Amino acid sequence: MSRLPTPLPSPPLSSGGYLPAECSVTEWVEIYDYAGGVRFRGFVTRKGVEVTLFIFFDQGVIGKDLKHGLMALLELSGSSDFDCSRLVVCLDRSSDTEDLKDLTRDLGWVGFELTTLEDWAGQKNCISDTWLFLAIDV
């Protein structure tokens, strides 16, 4: 796992806006799951006392065996190193439709629910054309 400090100021959102002052990216993460043969990249945000781990499931991840990697992500997000209250997975919308549908269903069985970026961006109904967001409380 790689952890790098965040450059200041926080990076812009894809909508062209910036994260509100009360919400910042605190760490970047890159996690390798050697069992599943995938790499996860993401970041940790802090808004007040709430800490959230965002992980991107790009085309190189969707359609692969994610069982061990997902278990590790859930454990990591709840560990004392991160102490997150939520884990948000960001699914690449340009992935194979059937693989994306299957993964969304499987994550729903685990307890993930669709979410928007409203809590972090400070804007109503903030979604992405590129990513589909699912969250779970840790």
PDB file of C-alpha atoms in Angstrom:
ATOM      1  CA  MET A   1       0.000   0.000   0.000  1.00  0.00           C
ATOM      2  CA  SER A   2       1.313   3.440  -0.931  1.00  0.00           C
ATOM      3  CA  ARG A   3       0.297   6.498   1.047  1.00  0.00           C
ATOM      4  CA  LEU A   4       1.325   9.906  -0.213  1.00  0.00           C
ATOM      5  CA  PRO A   5       0.593  13.312   1.319  1.00  0.00           C
ATOM      6  CA  THR A   6      -1.982  15.412  -0.490  1.00  0.00           C
ATOM      7  CA  PRO A   7      -0.711  18.453  -2.358  1.00  0.00           C
ATOM      8  CA  LEU A   8      -2.494  21.657  -1.356  1.00  0.00           C
ATOM      9  CA  PRO A   9      -5.043  22.859  -2.266  1.00  0.00           C
ATOM     10  CA  SER A  10      -7.385  19.897  -2.686  1.00  0.00           C
ATOM     11  CA  PRO A  11      -7.797  18.820  -6.324  1.00  0.00           C
ATOM     12  CA  PRO A  12     -10.800  20.039  -8.318  1.00  0.00           C
ATOM     13  CA  LEU A  13     -13.874  17.869  -8.754  1.00  0.00           C
ATOM     14  CA  SER A  14     -14.680  16.688 -12.270  1.00  0.00           C
ATOM     15  CA  SER A  15     -17.562  19.190 -12.318  1.00  0.00           C
ATOM     16  CA  GLY A  16     -15.011  21.997 -12.430  1.00  0.00           C
ATOM     17  CA  GLY A  17     -15.619  23.083  -8.822  1.00  0.00           C
ATOM     18  CA  TYR A  18     -13.401  22.609  -5.802  1.00  0.00           C
ATOM     19  CA  LEU A  19     -14.060  20.695  -2.643  1.00  0.00           C
ATOM     20  CA  PRO A  20     -15.591  22.941   0.006  1.00  0.00           C
ATOM     21  CA  ALA A  21     -13.116  24.227   2.588  1.00  0.00           C
ATOM     22  CA  GLU A  22     -14.566  21.928   5.266  1.00  0.00           C
ATOM     23  CA  CYS A  23     -13.897  18.838   3.095  1.00  0.00           C
ATOM     24  CA  SER A  24     -10.375  17.921   2.050  1.00  0.00           C
ATOM     25  CA  VAL A  25      -8.419  15.050   0.580  1.00  0.00           C
ATOM     26  CA  THR A  26      -6.020  13.924   3.298  1.00  0.00           C
ATOM     27  CA  GLU A  27      -4.273  10.927   1.715  1.00  0.00           C
ATOM     28  CA  TRP A  28      -3.843   9.127  -1.599  1.00  0.00           C
ATOM     29  CA  VAL A  29      -3.817   5.324  -1.601  1.00  0.00           C
ATOM     30  CA  GLU A  30      -2.763   2.609  -4.015  1.00  0.00           C
ATOM     31  CA  ILE A  31      -3.486  -0.965  -2.976  1.00  0.00           C
ATOM     32  CA  TYR A  32      -2.373  -4.128  -4.745  1.00  0.00           C
ATOM     33  CA  ASP A  33      -4.403  -7.320  -4.409  1.00  0.00           C
ATOM     34  CA  TYR A  34      -1.994 -10.010  -5.511  1.00  0.00           C
ATOM     35  CA  ALA A  35      -4.559 -12.797  -4.983  1.00  0.00           C
ATOM     36  CA  GLY A  36      -7.051 -11.192  -7.378  1.00  0.00           C
ATOM     37  CA  GLY A  37      -4.442  -9.596  -9.639  1.00  0.00           C
ATOM     38  CA  VAL A  38      -5.869  -6.083  -9.393  1.00  0.00           C
ATOM     39  CA  ARG A  39      -4.766  -2.626  -8.297  1.00  0.00           C
ATOM     40  CA  PHE A  40      -7.038  -0.196  -6.477  1.00  0.00           C
ATOM     41  CA  ARG A  41      -6.388   3.538  -6.378  1.00  0.00           C
ATOM     42  CA  GLY A  42      -8.198   6.079  -4.294  1.00  0.00           C
ATOM     43  CA  PHE A  43      -8.088   8.766  -1.658  1.00  0.00           C
ATOM     44  CA  VAL A  44      -9.256   9.568   1.854  1.00  0.00           C
ATOM     45  CA  THR A  45     -11.420  12.613   2.574  1.00  0.00           C
ATOM     46  CA  ARG A  46     -12.132  14.332   5.850  1.00  0.00           C
ATOM     47  CA  LYS A  47     -15.181  16.512   6.434  1.00  0.00           C
ATOM     48  CA  GLY A  48     -15.438  17.482  10.060  1.00  0.00           C
ATOM     49  CA  VAL A  49     -15.163  14.236  12.024  1.00  0.00           C
ATOM     50  CA  GLU A  50     -16.283  12.043   9.099  1.00  0.00           C
ATOM     51  CA  VAL A  51     -13.527  10.242   7.215  1.00  0.00           C
ATOM     52  CA  THR A  52     -14.307   8.440   3.943  1.00  0.00           C
ATOM     53  CA  LEU A  53     -12.184   6.169   1.762  1.00  0.00           C
ATOM     54  CA  PHE A  54     -12.927   6.469  -1.983  1.00  0.00           C
ATOM     55  CA  ILE A  55     -11.667   3.580  -4.141  1.00  0.00           C
ATOM     56  CA  PHE A  56     -11.901   3.467  -7.942  1.00  0.00           C
ATOM     57  CA  PHE A  57     -12.890   0.243  -9.679  1.00  0.00           C
ATOM     58  CA  ASP A  58     -11.719   0.977 -13.217  1.00  0.00           C
ATOM     59  CA  GLN A  59     -11.903  -1.299 -16.254  1.00  0.00           C
ATOM     60  CA  GLY A  60      -8.864  -3.230 -14.995  1.00  0.00           C
ATOM     61  CA  VAL A  61     -10.770  -4.163 -11.831  1.00  0.00           C
ATOM     62  CA  ILE A  62     -14.352  -4.779 -12.979  1.00  0.00           C
ATOM     63  CA  GLY A  63     -14.911  -8.375 -14.055  1.00  0.00           C
ATOM     64  CA  LYS A  64     -12.078  -9.738 -11.883  1.00  0.00           C
ATOM     65  CA  ASP A  65     -12.195 -11.758  -8.651  1.00  0.00           C
ATOM     66  CA  LEU A  66     -12.629  -9.031  -6.024  1.00  0.00           C
ATOM     67  CA  LYS A  67     -13.507 -11.091  -2.947  1.00  0.00           C
ATOM     68  CA  HIS A  68     -10.140 -10.851  -1.168  1.00  0.00           C
ATOM     69  CA  GLY A  69      -9.506  -7.290  -2.312  1.00  0.00           C
ATOM     70  CA  LEU A  70     -12.910  -6.063  -1.170  1.00  0.00           C
ATOM     71  CA  MET A  71     -12.492  -7.742   2.226  1.00  0.00           C
ATOM     72  CA  ALA A  72      -9.091  -6.055   2.570  1.00  0.00           C
ATOM     73  CA  LEU A  73     -10.547  -2.659   1.604  1.00  0.00           C
ATOM     74  CA  LEU A  74     -13.297  -2.991   4.213  1.00  0.00           C
ATOM     75  CA  GLU A  75     -10.758  -3.976   6.887  1.00  0.00           C
ATOM     76  CA  LEU A  76      -8.349  -1.221   5.872  1.00  0.00           C
ATOM     77  CA  SER A  77     -10.991   1.501   5.901  1.00  0.00           C
ATOM     78  CA  GLY A  78     -12.000   0.552   9.443  1.00  0.00           C
ATOM     79  CA  SER A  79      -8.426   0.182  10.701  1.00  0.00           C
ATOM     80  CA  SER A  80      -6.836   2.654  13.118  1.00  0.00           C
ATOM     81  CA  ASP A  81      -4.610   3.909  10.256  1.00  0.00           C
ATOM     82  CA  PHE A  82      -7.601   5.329   8.386  1.00  0.00           C
ATOM     83  CA  ASP A  83     -10.506   5.124  10.871  1.00  0.00           C
ATOM     84  CA  CYS A  84     -13.092   5.734   8.125  1.00  0.00           C
ATOM     85  CA  SER A  85     -16.801   5.824   8.762  1.00  0.00           C
ATOM     86  CA  ARG A  86     -17.637   5.093   5.095  1.00  0.00           C
ATOM     87  CA  LEU A  87     -16.157   3.335   2.098  1.00  0.00           C
ATOM     88  CA  VAL A  88     -17.220   4.560  -1.347  1.00  0.00           C
ATOM     89  CA  VAL A  89     -16.429   2.472  -4.416  1.00  0.00           C
ATOM     90  CA  CYS A  90     -16.458   4.300  -7.727  1.00  0.00           C
ATOM     91  CA  LEU A  91     -17.380   2.017 -10.626  1.00  0.00           C
ATOM     92  CA  ASP A  92     -16.216   2.919 -14.135  1.00  0.00           C
ATOM     93  CA  ARG A  93     -19.401   3.436 -16.175  1.00  0.00           C
ATOM     94  CA  SER A  94     -17.549   2.651 -19.432  1.00  0.00           C
ATOM     95  CA  SER A  95     -16.910  -0.948 -18.325  1.00  0.00           C
ATOM     96  CA  ASP A  96     -18.659  -3.909 -19.910  1.00  0.00           C
ATOM     97  CA  THR A  97     -22.381  -3.478 -19.187  1.00  0.00           C
ATOM     98  CA  GLU A  98     -22.945  -7.039 -17.966  1.00  0.00           C
ATOM     99  CA  ASP A  99     -19.855  -7.002 -15.720  1.00  0.00           C
ATOM    100  CA  LEU A 100     -20.908  -3.632 -14.279  1.00  0.00           C
ATOM    101  CA  LYS A 101     -24.456  -4.855 -13.666  1.00  0.00           C
ATOM    102  CA  ASP A 102     -23.184  -8.040 -11.983  1.00  0.00           C
ATOM    103  CA  LEU A 103     -20.737  -6.141  -9.768  1.00  0.00           C
ATOM    104  CA  THR A 104     -23.370  -3.580  -8.757  1.00  0.00           C
ATOM    105  CA  ARG A 105     -25.721  -6.414  -7.778  1.00  0.00           C
ATOM    106  CA  ASP A 106     -22.988  -8.255  -5.846  1.00  0.00           C
ATOM    107  CA  LEU A 107     -21.956  -5.091  -3.982  1.00  0.00           C
ATOM    108  CA  GLY A 108     -25.608  -4.555  -3.094  1.00  0.00           C
ATOM    109  CA  TRP A 109     -25.684  -7.998  -1.486  1.00  0.00           C
ATOM    110  CA  VAL A 110     -22.669  -7.003   0.625  1.00  0.00           C
ATOM    111  CA  GLY A 111     -24.456  -3.842   1.799  1.00  0.00           C
ATOM    112  CA  PHE A 112     -23.313  -1.125  -0.613  1.00  0.00           C
ATOM    113  CA  GLU A 113     -25.947   1.399  -1.697  1.00  0.00           C
ATOM    114  CA  LEU A 114     -25.997   3.934  -4.515  1.00  0.00           C
ATOM    115  CA  THR A 115     -24.934   7.391  -3.410  1.00  0.00           C
ATOM    116  CA  THR A 116     -24.125  10.831  -4.810  1.00  0.00           C
ATOM    117  CA  LEU A 117     -21.259  13.187  -3.984  1.00  0.00           C
ATOM    118  CA  GLU A 118     -23.599  15.604  -2.235  1.00  0.00           C
ATOM    119  CA  ASP A 119     -22.073  14.999   1.218  1.00  0.00           C
ATOM    120  CA  TRP A 120     -18.578  15.871  -0.002  1.00  0.00           C
ATOM    121  CA  ALA A 121     -19.130  18.419  -2.788  1.00  0.00           C
ATOM    122  CA  GLY A 122     -21.687  20.599  -1.030  1.00  0.00           C
ATOM    123  CA  GLN A 123     -23.926  20.535  -4.125  1.00  0.00           C
ATOM    124  CA  LYS A 124     -27.323  18.864  -4.536  1.00  0.00           C
ATOM    125  CA  ASN A 125     -27.553  15.753  -6.749  1.00  0.00           C
ATOM    126  CA  CYS A 126     -23.838  15.743  -7.564  1.00  0.00           C
ATOM    127  CA  ILE A 127     -23.182  12.711  -9.808  1.00  0.00           C
ATOM    128  CA  SER A 128     -20.656  11.765 -12.471  1.00  0.00           C
ATOM    129  CA  ASP A 129     -20.958  10.710 -16.095  1.00  0.00           C
ATOM    130  CA  THR A 130     -17.790   8.632 -15.634  1.00  0.00           C
ATOM    131  CA  TRP A 131     -18.264   6.962 -12.244  1.00  0.00           C
ATOM    132  CA  LEU A 132     -21.118   5.217 -10.440  1.00  0.00           C
ATOM    133  CA  PHE A 133     -20.823   5.646  -6.647  1.00  0.00           C
ATOM    134  CA  LEU A 134     -21.774   3.012  -4.072  1.00  0.00           C
ATOM    135  CA  ALA A 135     -21.199   3.491  -0.334  1.00  0.00           C
ATOM    136  CA  ILE A 136     -21.210   1.390   2.801  1.00  0.00           C
ATOM    137  CA  ASP A 137     -20.869   2.364   6.456  1.00  0.00           C
ATOM    138  CA  VAL A 138     -17.779   0.817   8.008  1.00  0.00           C
TER     139      VAL A 138
END
